[in-house]
Tab-separated table of C-alpha atoms and ligand atoms in Angstrom:
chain	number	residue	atom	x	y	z
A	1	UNK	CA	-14.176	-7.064	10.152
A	2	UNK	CA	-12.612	-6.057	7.179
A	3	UNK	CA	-9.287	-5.282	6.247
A	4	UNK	CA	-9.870	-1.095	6.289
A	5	UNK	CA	-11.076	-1.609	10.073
A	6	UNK	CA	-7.935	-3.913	10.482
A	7	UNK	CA	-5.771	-1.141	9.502
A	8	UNK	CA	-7.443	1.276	11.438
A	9	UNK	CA	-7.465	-0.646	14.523
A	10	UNK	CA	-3.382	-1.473	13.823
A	11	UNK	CA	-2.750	2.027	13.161
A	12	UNK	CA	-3.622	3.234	16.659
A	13	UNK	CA	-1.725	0.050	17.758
A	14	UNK	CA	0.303	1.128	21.339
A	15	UNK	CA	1.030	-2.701	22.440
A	16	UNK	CA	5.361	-2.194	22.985
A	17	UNK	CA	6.185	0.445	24.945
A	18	UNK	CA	9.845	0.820	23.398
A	19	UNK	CA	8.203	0.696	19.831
A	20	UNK	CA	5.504	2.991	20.610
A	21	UNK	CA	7.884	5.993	22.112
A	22	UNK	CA	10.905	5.120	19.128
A	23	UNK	CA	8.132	6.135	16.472
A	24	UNK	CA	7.428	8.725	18.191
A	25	UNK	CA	11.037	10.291	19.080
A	26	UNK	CA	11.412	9.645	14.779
A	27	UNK	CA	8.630	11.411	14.411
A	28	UNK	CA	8.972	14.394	16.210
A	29	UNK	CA	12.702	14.866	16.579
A	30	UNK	CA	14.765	12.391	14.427
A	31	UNK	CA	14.002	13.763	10.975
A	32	UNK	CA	16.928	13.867	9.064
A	33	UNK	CA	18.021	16.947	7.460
A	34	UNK	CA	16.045	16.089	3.513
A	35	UNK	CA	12.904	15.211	5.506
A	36	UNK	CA	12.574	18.688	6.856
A	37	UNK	CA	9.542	20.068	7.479
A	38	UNK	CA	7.537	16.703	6.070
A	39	UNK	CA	4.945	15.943	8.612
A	40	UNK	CA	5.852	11.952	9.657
A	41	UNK	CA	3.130	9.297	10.275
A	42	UNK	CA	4.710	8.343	13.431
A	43	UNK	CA	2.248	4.772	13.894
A	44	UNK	CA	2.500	1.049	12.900
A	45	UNK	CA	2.751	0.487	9.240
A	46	UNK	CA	-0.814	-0.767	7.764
A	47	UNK	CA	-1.060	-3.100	5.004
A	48	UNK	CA	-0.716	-2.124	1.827
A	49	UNK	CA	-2.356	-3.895	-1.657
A	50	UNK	CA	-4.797	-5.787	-3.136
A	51	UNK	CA	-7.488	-6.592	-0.748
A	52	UNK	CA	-8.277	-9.939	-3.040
A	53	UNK	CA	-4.658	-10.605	-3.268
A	54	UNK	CA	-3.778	-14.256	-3.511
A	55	UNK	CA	0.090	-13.526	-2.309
A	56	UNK	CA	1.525	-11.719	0.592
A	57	UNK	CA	4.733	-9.987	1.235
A	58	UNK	CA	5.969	-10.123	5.109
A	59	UNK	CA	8.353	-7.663	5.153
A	60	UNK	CA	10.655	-6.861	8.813
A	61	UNK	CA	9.055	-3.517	9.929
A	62	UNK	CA	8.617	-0.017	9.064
A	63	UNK	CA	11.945	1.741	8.653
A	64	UNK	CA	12.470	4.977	10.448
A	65	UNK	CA	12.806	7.523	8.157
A	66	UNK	CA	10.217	5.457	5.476
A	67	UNK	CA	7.224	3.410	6.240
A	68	UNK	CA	7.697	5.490	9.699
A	69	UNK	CA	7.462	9.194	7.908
A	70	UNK	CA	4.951	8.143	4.443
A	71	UNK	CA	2.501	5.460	6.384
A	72	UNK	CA	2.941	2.972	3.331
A	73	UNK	CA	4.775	-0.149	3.247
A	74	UNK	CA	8.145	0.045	2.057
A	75	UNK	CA	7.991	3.809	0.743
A	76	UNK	CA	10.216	6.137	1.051
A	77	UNK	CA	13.253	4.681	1.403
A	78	UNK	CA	16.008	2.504	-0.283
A	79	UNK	CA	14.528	-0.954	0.356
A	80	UNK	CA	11.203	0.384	-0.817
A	81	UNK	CA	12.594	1.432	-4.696
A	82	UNK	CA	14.018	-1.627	-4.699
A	83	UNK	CA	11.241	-3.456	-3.833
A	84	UNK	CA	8.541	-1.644	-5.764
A	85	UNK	CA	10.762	-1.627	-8.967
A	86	UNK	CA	11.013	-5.365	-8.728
A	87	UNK	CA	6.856	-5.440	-8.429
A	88	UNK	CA	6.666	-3.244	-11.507
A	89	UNK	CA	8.984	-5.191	-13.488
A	90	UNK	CA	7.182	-8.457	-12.889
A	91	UNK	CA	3.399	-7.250	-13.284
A	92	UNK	CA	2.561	-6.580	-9.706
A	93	UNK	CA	2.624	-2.994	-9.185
A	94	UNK	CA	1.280	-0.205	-11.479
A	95	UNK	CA	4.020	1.818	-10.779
A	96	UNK	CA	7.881	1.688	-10.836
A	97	UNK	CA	8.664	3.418	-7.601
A	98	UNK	CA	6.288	4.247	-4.504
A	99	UNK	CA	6.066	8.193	-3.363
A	100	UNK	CA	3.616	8.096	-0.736
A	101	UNK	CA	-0.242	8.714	-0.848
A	102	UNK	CA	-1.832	9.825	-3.212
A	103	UNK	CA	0.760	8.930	-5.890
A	104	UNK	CA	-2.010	6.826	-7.360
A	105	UNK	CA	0.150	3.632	-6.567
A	106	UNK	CA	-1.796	0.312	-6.669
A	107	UNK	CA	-0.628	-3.085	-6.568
A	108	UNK	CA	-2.459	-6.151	-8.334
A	109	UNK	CA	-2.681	-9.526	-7.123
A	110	UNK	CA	-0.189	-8.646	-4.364
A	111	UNK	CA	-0.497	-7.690	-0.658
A	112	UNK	CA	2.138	-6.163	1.808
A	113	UNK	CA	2.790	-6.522	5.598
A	114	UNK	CA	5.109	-5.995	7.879
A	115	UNK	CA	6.074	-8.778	10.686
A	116	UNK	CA	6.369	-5.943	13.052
A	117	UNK	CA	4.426	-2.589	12.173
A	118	UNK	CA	6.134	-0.214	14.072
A	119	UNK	CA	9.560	1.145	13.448
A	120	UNK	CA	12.291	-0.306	15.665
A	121	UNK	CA	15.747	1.617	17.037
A	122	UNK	CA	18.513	-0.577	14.426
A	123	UNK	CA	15.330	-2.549	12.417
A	124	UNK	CA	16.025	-4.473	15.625
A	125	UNK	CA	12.470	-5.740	17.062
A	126	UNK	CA	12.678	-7.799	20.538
A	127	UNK	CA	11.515	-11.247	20.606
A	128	UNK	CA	8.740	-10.136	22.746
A	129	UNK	CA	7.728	-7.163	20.476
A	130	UNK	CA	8.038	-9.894	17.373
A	131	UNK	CA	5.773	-12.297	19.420
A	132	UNK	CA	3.460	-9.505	20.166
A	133	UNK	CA	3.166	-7.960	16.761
A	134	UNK	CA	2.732	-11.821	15.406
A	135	UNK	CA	-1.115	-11.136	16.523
A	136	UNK	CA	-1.828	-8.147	14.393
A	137	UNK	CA	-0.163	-10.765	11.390
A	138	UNK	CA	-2.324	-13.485	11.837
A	139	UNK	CA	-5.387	-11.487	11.667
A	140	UNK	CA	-4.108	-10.304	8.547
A	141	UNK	CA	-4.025	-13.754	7.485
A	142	UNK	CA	-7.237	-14.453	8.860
A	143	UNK	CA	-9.136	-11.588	6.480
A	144	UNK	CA	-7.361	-12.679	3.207
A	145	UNK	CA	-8.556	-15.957	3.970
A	146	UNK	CA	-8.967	-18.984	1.656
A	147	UNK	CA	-7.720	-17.062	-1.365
A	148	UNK	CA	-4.277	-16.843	-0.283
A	149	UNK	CA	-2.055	-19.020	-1.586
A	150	UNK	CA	1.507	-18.489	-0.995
A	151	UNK	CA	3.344	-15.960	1.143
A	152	UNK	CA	6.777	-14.637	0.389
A	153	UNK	CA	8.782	-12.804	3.195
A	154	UNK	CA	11.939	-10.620	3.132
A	155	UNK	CA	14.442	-12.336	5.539
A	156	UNK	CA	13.848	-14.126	8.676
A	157	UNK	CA	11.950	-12.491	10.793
A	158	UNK	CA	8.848	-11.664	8.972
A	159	UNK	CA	9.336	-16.027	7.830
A	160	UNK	CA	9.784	-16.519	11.758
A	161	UNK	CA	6.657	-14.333	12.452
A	162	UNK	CA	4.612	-16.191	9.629
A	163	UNK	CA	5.481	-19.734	11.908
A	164	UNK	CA	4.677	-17.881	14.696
A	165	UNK	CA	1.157	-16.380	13.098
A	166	UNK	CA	0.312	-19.345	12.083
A	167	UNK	CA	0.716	-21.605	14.362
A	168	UNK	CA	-1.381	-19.840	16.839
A	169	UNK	CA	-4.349	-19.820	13.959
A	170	UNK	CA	-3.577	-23.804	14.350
A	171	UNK	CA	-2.666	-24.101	10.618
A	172	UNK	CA	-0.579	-27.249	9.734
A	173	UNK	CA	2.581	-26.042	10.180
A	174	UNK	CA	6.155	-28.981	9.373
A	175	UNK	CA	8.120	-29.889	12.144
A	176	UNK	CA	10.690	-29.878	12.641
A	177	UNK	CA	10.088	-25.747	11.987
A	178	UNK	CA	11.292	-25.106	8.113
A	179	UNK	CA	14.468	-22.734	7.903
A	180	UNK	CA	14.713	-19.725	6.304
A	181	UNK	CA	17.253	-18.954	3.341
A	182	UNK	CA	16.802	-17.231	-0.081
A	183	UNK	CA	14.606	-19.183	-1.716
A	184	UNK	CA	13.774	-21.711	0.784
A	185	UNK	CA	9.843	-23.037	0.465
A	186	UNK	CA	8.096	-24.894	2.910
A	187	UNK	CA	4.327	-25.745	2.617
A	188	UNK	CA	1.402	-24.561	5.035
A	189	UNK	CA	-2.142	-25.801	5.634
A	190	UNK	CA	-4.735	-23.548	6.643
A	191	UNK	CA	-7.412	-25.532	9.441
A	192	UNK	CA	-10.341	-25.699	6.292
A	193	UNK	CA	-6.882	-27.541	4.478
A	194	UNK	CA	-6.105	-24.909	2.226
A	195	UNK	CA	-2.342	-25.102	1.009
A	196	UNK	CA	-0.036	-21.936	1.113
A	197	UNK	CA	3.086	-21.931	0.226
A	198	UNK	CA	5.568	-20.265	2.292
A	199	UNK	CA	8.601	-18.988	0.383
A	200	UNK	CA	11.676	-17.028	1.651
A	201	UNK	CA	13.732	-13.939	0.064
A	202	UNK	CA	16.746	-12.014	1.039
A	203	UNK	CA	15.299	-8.645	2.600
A	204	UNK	CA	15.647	-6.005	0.190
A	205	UNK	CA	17.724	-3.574	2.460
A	206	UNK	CA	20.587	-1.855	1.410
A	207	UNK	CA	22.783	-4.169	3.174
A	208	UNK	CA	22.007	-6.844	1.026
A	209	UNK	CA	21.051	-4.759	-2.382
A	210	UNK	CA	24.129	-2.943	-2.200
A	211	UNK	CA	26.610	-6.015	-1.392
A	212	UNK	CA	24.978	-8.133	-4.444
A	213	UNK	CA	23.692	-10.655	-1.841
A	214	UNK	CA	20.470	-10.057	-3.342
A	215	UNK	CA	19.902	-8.321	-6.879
A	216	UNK	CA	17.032	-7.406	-8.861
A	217	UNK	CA	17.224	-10.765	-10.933
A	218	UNK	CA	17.032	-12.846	-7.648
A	219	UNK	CA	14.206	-11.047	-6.666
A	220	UNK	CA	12.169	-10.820	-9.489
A	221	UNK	CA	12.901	-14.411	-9.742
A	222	UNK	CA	11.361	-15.110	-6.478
A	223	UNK	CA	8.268	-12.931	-7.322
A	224	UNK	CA	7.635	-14.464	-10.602
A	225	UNK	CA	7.835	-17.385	-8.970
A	226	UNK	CA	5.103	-17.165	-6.603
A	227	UNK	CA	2.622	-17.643	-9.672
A	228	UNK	CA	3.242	-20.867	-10.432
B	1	DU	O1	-9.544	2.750	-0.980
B	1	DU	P1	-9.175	1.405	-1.548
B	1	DU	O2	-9.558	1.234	-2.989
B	1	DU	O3	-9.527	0.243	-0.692
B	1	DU	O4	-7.553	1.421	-1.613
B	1	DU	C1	-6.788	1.599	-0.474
B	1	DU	C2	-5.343	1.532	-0.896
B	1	DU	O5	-5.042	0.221	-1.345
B	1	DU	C3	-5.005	2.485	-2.028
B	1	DU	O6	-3.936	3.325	-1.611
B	1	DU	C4	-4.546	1.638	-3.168
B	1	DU	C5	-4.397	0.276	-2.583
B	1	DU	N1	-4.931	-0.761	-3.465
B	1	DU	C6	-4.047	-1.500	-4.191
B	1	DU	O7	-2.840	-1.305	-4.096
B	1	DU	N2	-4.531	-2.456	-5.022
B	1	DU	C7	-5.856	-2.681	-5.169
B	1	DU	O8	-6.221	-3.572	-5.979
B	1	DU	C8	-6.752	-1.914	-4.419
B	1	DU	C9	-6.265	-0.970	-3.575
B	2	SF4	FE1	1.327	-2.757	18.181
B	2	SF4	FE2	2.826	-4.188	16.509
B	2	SF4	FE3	3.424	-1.636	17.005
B	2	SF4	FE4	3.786	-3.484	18.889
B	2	SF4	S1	4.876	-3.356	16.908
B	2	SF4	S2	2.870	-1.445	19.136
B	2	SF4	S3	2.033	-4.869	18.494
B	2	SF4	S4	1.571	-2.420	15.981
């Protein structure tokens, strides 16, 4: 398997039940008034990046009106220009913001996933859809394999789905569990004893971007960070 059939086996994804008919409503009803006339994607979010990528970004899930309507990570919404600002102004991304396909968009180095792929009513995911979803994760990390090297994830589910992914792949994993917080780093081992660093980051909604809980220098601290 590669990581194309990956996404094209996620993308027709119809595991939750609640997920599976919320993407849809979006999709076919729930467009706000600007989106008018756009056709949405309406599926689970694929991955997004560099398929050699050494780092990986576990984002929460695909927001409504974004991920949910353009079918790339993190684009085309707030959180997204935040996010793919941050990954232009610290060498990851070739571009400053992300449009949708076709905007010639490429990311170096740099991978992004979503802890849950599809779209969730409030960015609220079920711990049984998070548990589910947690699958389609660790395969994820399964196909980047021995390059990776640390992963980075925006808030605490996608660092809670990470445990969860990994565990099940039997990596080396600290107990007591490591907590999340901005910043926070805990250290992985993959079962051939590969190290990955695990490193957490205020998600880069508008709740937090807005409020200065997290701003750009925090965040492209954290990214330039995951080089070292
Ligand atoms: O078709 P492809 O070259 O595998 O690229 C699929 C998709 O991944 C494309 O939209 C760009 C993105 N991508 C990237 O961001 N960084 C890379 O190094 C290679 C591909
Ligand atoms: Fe499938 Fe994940 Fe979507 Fe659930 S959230 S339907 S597991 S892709």
């Amino acid at each position: 398997t590669t990581l194309e059939d990956l996404d094209a086996r996620v993308s027709v994804c119809r595991a939750c039940t609640r997920l599976v008919e919320w993407r849809e409503t979006v999709a076919r009803e729930g467009r706000r008034a600007s989106f008018a006339g756009q056709p949405y994607w309406g599926r689970p979010g694929p991955s997004f990046g560099d398929p050699d990528a050494d780092a990986l970004i576990v984002g929460l899930a695909p927001a409504a009106n974004g991920t949910n309507r353009t079918g790339r990570m993190f684009t085309g919404d707030a959180s997204g220009d935040f996010l793919y600002a941050a990954l232009h102004r610290t060498g990851y991304a070739t571009q400053p913001t992300s449009v949708g396909a076709g905007d010639g968009l490429e990311l170096r180095g740099i991978r992004i996933v979503a802890a849950v792929r599809c779209a969730p009513p409030a960015n609220a995911p079920t711990p049984s859809e998070r548990a589910t979803c947690a699958t389609w994760l660790g395969r994820d990390l399964e196909l980047l394999g021995e390059r990776l090297r640390v992963i980075m994830t925006l808030g605490e589910i996608g660092w809670k789905g990470v445990l969860a992914a990994t565990s099940a792949l039997r990596w080396d994993v600290p107990r007591p569990r490591p907590r999340f917080g901005h910043a926070a780093e805990a250290e992985l081992r993959t079962p051939a004893g590969v190290a990955v660093r695990l490193v957490g980051c205020y998600h880069v909604s508008p709740h937090n971007t807005y409020t200065g809980r997290l701003t750009p220098a925090m965040l492209d601290d954290v990214l330039l960070d995951l080089r070292t």
